[in-house]
Tab-separated table of C-alpha atoms in Angstrom:
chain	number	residue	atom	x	y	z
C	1	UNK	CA	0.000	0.000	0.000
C	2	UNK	CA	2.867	2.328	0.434
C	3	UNK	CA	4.692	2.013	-2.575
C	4	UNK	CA	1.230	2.485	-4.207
C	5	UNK	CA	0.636	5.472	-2.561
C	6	UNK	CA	3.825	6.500	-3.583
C	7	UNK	CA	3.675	6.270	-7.187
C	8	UNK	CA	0.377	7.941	-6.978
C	9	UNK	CA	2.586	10.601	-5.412
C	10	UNK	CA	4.923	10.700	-8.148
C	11	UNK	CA	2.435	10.606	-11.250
C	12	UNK	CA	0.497	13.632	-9.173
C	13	UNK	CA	3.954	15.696	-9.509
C	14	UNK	CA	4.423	14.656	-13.273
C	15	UNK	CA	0.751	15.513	-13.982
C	16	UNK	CA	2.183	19.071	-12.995
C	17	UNK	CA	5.439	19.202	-14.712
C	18	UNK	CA	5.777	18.849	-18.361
C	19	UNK	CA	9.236	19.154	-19.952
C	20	UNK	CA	10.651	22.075	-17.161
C	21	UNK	CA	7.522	23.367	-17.348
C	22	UNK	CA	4.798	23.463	-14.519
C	23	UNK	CA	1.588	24.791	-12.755
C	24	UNK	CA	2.376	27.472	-10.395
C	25	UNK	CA	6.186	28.224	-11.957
C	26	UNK	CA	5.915	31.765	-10.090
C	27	UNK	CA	4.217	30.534	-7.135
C	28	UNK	CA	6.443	31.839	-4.731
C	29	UNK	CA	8.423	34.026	-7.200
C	30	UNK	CA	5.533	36.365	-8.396
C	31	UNK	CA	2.526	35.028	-6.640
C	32	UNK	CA	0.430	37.149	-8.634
C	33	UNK	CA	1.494	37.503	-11.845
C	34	UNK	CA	-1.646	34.842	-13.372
C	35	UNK	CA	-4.111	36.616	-11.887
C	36	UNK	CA	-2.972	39.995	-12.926
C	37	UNK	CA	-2.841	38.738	-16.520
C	38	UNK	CA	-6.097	37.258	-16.256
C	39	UNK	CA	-7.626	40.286	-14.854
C	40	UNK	CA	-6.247	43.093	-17.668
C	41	UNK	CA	-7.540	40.089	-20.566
C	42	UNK	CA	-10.958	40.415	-18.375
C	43	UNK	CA	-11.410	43.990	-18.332
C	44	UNK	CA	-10.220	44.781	-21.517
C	45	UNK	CA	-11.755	41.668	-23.952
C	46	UNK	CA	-14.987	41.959	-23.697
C	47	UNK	CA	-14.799	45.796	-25.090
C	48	UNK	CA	-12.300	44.348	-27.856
C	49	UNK	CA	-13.163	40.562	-28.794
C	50	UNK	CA	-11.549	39.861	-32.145
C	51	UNK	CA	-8.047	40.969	-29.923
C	52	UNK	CA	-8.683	37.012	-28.758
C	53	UNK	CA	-8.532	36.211	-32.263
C	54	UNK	CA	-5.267	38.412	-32.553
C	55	UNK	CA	-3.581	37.054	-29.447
C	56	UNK	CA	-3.818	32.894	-30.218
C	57	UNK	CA	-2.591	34.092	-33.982
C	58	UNK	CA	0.302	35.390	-31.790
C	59	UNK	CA	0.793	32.457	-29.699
C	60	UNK	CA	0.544	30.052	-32.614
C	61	UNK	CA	2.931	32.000	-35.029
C	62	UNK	CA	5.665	32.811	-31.968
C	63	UNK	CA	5.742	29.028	-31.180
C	64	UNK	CA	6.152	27.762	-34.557
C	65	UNK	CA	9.242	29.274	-35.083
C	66	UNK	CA	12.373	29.295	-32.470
C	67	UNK	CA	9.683	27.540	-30.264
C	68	UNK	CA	7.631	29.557	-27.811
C	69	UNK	CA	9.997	31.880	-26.561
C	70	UNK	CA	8.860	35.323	-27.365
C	71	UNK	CA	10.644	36.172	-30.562
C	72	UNK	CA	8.043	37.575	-32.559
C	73	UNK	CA	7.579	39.973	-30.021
C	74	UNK	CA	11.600	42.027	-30.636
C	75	UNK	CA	12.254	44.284	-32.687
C	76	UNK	CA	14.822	45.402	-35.683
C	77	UNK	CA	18.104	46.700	-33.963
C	78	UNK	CA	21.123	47.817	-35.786
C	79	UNK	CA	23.325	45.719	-33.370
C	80	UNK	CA	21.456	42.540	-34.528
C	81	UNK	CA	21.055	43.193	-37.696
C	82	UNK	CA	18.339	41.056	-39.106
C	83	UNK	CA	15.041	41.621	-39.303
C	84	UNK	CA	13.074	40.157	-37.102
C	85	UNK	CA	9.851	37.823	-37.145
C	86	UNK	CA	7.639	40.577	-36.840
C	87	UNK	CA	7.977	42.489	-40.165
C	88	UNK	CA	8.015	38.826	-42.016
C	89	UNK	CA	4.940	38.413	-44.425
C	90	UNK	CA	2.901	36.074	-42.381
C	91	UNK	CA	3.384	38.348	-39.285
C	92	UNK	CA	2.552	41.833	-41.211
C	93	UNK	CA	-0.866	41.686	-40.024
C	94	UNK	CA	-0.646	40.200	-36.507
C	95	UNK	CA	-2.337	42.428	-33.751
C	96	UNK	CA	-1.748	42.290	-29.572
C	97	UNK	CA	2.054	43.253	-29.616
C	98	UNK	CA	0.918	46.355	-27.397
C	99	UNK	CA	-1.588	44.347	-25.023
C	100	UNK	CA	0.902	41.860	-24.330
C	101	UNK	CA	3.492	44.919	-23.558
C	102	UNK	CA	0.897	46.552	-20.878
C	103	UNK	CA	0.777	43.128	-19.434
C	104	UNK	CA	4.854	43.017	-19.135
C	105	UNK	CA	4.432	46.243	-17.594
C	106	UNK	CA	1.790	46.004	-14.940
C	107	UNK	CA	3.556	42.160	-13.996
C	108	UNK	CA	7.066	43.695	-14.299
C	109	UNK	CA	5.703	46.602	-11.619
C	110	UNK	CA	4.878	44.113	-9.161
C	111	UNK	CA	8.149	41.602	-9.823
C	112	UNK	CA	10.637	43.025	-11.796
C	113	UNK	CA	12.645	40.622	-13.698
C	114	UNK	CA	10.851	37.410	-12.775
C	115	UNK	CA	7.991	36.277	-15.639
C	116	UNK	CA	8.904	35.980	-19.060
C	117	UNK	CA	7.077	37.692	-22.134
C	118	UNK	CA	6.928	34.241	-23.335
C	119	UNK	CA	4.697	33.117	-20.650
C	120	UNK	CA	2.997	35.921	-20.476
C	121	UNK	CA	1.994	35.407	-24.194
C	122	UNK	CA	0.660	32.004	-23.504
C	123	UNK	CA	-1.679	32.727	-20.701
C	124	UNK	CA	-3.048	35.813	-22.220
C	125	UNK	CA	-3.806	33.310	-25.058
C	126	UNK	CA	-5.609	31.208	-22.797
C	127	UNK	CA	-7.575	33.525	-20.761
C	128	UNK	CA	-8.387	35.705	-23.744
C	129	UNK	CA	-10.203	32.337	-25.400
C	130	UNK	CA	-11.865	32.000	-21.870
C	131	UNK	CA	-12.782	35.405	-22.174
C	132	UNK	CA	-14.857	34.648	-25.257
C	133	UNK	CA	-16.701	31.786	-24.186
C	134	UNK	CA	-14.149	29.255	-25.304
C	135	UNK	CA	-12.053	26.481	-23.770
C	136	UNK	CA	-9.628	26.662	-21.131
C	137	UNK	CA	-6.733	24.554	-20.568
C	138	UNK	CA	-3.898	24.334	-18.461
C	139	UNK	CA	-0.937	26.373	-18.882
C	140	UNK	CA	2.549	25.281	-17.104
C	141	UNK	CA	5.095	28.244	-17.107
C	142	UNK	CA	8.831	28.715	-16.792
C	143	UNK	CA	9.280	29.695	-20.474
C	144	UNK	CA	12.298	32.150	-20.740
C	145	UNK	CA	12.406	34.354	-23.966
C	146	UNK	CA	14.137	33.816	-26.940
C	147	UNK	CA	17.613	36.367	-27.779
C	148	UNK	CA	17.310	35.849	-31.738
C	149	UNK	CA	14.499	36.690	-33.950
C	150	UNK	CA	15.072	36.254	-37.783
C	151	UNK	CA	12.117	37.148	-40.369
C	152	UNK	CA	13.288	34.492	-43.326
C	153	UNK	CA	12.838	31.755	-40.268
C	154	UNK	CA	9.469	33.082	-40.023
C	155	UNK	CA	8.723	33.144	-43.740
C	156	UNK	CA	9.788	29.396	-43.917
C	157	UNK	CA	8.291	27.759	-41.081
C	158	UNK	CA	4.981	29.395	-40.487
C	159	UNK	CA	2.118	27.819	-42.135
C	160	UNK	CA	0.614	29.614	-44.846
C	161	UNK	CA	-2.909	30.351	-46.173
C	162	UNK	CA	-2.498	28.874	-49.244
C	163	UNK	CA	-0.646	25.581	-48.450
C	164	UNK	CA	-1.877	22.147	-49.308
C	165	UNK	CA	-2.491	19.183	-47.334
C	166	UNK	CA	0.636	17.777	-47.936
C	167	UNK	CA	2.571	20.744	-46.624
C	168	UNK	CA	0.623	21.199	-43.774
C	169	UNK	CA	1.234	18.016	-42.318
C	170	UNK	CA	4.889	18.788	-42.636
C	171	UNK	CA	4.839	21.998	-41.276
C	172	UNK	CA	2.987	20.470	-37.870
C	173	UNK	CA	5.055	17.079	-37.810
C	174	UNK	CA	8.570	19.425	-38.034
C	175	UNK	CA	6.991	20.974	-34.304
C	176	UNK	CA	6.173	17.206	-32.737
C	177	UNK	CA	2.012	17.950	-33.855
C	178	UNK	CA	0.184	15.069	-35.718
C	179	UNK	CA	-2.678	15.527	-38.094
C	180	UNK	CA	-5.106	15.687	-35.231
C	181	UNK	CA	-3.384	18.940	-33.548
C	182	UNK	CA	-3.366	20.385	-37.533
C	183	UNK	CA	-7.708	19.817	-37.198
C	184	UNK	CA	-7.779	20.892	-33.901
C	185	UNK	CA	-5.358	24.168	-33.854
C	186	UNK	CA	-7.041	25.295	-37.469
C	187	UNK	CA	-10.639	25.815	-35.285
C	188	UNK	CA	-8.966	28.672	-34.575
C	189	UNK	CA	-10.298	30.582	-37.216
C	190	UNK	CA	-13.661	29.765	-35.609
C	191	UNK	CA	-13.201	33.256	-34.358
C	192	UNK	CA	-11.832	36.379	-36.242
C	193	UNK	CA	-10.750	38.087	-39.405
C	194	UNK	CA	-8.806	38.010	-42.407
C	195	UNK	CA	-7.601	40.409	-45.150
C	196	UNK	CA	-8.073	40.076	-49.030
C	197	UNK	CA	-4.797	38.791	-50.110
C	198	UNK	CA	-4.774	36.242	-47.730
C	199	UNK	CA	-7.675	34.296	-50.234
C	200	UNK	CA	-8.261	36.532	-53.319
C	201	UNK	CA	-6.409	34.463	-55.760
C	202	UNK	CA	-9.288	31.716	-55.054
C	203	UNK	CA	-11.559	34.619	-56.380
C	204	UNK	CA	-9.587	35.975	-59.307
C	205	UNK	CA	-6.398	34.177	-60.211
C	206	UNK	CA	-6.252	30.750	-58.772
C	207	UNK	CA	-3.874	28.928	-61.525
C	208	UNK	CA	-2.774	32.250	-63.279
C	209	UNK	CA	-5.636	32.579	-66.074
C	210	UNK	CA	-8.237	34.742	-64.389
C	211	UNK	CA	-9.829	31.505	-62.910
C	212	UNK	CA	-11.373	30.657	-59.587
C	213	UNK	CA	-10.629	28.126	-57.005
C	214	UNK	CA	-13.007	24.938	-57.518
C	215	UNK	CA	-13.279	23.743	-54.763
C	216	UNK	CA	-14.676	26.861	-53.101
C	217	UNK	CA	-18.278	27.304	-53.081
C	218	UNK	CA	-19.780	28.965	-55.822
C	219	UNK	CA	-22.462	31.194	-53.601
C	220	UNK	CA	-19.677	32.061	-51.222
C	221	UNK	CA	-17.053	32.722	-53.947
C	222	UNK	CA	-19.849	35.162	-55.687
C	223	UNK	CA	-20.507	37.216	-52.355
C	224	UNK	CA	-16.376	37.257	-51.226
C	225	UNK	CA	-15.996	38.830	-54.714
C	226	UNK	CA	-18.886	41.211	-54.390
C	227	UNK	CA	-19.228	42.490	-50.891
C	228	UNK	CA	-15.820	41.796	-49.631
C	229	UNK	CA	-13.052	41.606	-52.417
C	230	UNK	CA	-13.917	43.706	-55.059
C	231	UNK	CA	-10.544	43.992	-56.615
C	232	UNK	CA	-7.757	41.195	-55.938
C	233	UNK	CA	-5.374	43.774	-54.660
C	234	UNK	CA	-7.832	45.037	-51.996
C	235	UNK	CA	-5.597	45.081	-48.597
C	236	UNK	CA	-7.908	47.045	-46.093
C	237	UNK	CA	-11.410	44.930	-46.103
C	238	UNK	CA	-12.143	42.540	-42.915
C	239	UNK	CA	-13.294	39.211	-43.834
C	240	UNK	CA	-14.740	37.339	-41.404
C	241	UNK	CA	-13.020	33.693	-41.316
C	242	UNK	CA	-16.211	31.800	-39.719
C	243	UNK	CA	-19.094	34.033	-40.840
C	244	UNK	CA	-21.773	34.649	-39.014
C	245	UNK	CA	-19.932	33.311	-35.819
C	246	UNK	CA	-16.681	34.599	-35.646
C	247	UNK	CA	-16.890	36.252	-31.940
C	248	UNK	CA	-18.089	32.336	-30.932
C	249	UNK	CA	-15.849	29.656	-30.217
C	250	UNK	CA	-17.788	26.762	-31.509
C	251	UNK	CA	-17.619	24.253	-34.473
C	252	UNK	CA	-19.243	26.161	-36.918
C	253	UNK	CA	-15.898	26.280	-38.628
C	254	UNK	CA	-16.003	22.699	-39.411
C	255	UNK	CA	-19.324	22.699	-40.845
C	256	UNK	CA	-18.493	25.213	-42.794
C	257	UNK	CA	-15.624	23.362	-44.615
C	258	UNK	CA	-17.970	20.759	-45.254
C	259	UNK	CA	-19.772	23.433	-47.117
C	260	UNK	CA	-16.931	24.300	-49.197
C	261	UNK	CA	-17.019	28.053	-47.399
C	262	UNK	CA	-13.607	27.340	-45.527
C	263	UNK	CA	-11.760	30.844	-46.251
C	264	UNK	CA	-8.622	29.553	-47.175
C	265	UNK	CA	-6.620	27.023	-49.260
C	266	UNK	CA	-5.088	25.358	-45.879
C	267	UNK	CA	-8.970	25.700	-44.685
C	268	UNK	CA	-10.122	23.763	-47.499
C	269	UNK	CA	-7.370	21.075	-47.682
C	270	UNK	CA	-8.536	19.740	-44.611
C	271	UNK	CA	-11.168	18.072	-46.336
C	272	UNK	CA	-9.220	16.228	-49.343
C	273	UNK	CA	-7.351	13.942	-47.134
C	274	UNK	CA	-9.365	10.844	-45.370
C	275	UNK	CA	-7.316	11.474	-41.828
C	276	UNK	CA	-8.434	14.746	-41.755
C	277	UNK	CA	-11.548	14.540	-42.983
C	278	UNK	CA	-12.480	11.590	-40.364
C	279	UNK	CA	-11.254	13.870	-37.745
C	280	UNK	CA	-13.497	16.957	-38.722
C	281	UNK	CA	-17.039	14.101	-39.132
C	282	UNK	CA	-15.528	13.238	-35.662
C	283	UNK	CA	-15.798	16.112	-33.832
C	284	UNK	CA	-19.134	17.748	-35.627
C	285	UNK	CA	-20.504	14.394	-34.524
C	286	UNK	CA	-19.804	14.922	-30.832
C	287	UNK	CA	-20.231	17.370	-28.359
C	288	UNK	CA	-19.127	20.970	-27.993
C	289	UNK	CA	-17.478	20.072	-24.896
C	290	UNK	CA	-15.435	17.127	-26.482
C	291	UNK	CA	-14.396	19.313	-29.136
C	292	UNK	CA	-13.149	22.081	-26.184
C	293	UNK	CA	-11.392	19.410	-24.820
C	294	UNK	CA	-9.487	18.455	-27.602
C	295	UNK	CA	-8.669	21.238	-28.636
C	296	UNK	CA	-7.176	22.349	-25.000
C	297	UNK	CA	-5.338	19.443	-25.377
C	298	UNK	CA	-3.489	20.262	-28.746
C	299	UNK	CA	-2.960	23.731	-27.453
C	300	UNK	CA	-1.093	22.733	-24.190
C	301	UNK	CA	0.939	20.671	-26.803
C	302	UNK	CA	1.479	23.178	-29.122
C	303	UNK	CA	2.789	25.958	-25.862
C	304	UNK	CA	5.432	23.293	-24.986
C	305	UNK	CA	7.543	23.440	-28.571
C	306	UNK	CA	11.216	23.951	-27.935
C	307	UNK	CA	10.845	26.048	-25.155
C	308	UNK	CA	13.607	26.989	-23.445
C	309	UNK	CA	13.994	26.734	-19.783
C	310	UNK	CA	16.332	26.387	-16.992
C	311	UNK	CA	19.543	28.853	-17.906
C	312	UNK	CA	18.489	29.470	-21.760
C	313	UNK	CA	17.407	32.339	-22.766
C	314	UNK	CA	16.622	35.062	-20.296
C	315	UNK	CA	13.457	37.204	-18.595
C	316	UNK	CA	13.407	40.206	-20.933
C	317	UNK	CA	12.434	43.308	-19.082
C	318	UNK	CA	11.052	44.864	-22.148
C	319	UNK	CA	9.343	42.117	-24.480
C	320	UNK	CA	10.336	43.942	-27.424
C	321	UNK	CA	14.146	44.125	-27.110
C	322	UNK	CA	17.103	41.875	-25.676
C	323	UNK	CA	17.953	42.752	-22.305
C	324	UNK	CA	21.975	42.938	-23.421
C	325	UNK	CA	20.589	46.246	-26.023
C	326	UNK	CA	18.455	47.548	-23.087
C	327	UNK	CA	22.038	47.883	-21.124
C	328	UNK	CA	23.692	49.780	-24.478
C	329	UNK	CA	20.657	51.793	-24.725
C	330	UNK	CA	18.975	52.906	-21.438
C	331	UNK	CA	16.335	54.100	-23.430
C	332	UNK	CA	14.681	50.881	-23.893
């Protein structure tokens, strides 16, 4: 009975500890820095929803490249000379960089030096979701941010809009996610917008000829084209990416790509391969709460790629520069 009890002991600390990860990382370190991230995402959401929509986008494109560590969060400096992930194409239109640094400063306030931008970026992630009406999940800290940021990096390894099946599955396998995290993480779009060139060469130019994509709905295509798009190199118009329900987390996304109205080519390839497709009939066929559940899941996998713990990295006082520069330049 004792050595029972004490592996029950031991898979109740592991349940808590993933990787150098866990619950409660600043426990006694910065006792409150959850809850004051949780409470600026609660006052502030609710006035500004599609910034949930913004800040997963942010979580999902910082941990797919360098792993989640905070990169896309620096800035160009002279002294480092590339540019970083945040001017790279598939980052040009990502929103929350200063909500996440109002965050840094209201947690740095009350312990200076101590929680990382990284963490701080997955938890408002999480409680901005919650925020919404979505899923929750757990979120182990201990993260440390990331001293390199490179925009080509970016450019190569963040999936795009207009990638097929095939390179989808890559993309996810290269980060340790199976097919079932690439259904799970794309619900996603469930909530928020999109701009035209993300999509408008489905409308206008799909194989170079003046053609549309086939495989998206003709009724959709006609009204994206219309009310939305009206020329392909319209860059200002919102689109929403789950109409009609994109401020509600809910699988309305999925039976929409069974509809053919997924927004996007990486939308639509979901449902030409038979893994993917079983897993999207899967979860329309079961609850809302399984599908919350899962998709927690693949998001407390997807928040543990290549982080860096331990002595790697550092705790950047300001998330948007190295603390070395900040040292050169006082200013920061």
């Amino acid at each position: 009975m004792k050595g029972f009890c004490s592996i029950l002991v031991i898979l109740a600390i592991l349940g808590l500890v993933q990787g150098d990860l866990k619950l409660g990382f600043y426990t006694s370190s910065c006792p409150k820095a959850e809850k004051i991230v949780q409470d600026y995402v609660n006052k502030h959401i609710p006035n500004a929803p599609s910034l949930a929509a913004a800040l997963i986008r942010m979580n999902f494109h910082d941990c797919f490249v360098r792993g989640c560590d905070a990169s896309i969060l620096l800035n160009f400096t002279s002294a480092s000379g590339n540019q970083t992930e945040k001017v790279a194409i598939p980052n040009q239109t990502v929103r929350g960089f200063g909500f996440i640094d109002a965050i840094k400063s209201l947690v740095e306030a009350e312990c200076p030096g101590i929680v990382s931008c990284a963490d701080i970026i997955a938890l408002a992630s999480r409680d901005s979701i919650v925020a919404t009406g979505g899923p929750s999940w757990k979120v182990p800290t201990g993260r440390r941010d990331g001293l390199l940021s490179n925009a080509s990096e970016a450019l190569a390894q963040i999936p795009a809009p207009f990638n097929n099946i095939t390179v989808l599955i890559q993309n996810f396998a290269n980060k340790n996610l199976d097919v079932k995290d690439l259904v799970l993480l794309s619900a996603a779009h469930t909530i928020g917008i999109s701009h035209c060139p993300s999509f408008s060469n489905r409308l206008y130019n799909f194989t170079g000829v003046g053609d549309r994509d086939p495989s998206l709905d003709s009724e959709y295509a006609d009204n994206l084209r219309s009310r939305k798009c009206r020329t392909q190199n319209d860059n200002t118009t919102k689109v929403e990416m789950d109409p009609g329900s994109r401020k509600t987390f809910d699988l309305s996304y999925y039976s929409l790509l069974l509809k053919r109205r997924g927004l996007f080519e990486s939308d639509s390839a979901l449902t030409r391969n038979s893994n993917t497709l079983t897993y999207i009939n899967q979860l329309l066929q079961g609850s809302l709460q399984n599908f919350f559940s899962e998709f927690a899941s693949s998001m407390v996998k997807m928040n543990q790629i290549e982080v860096k713990t331990g002595t790697s990295g550092e705790i950047r006082r300001n998330c948007a520069v190295v603390n070395s520069l900040r040292v050169i330049d006082p200013l920061w």
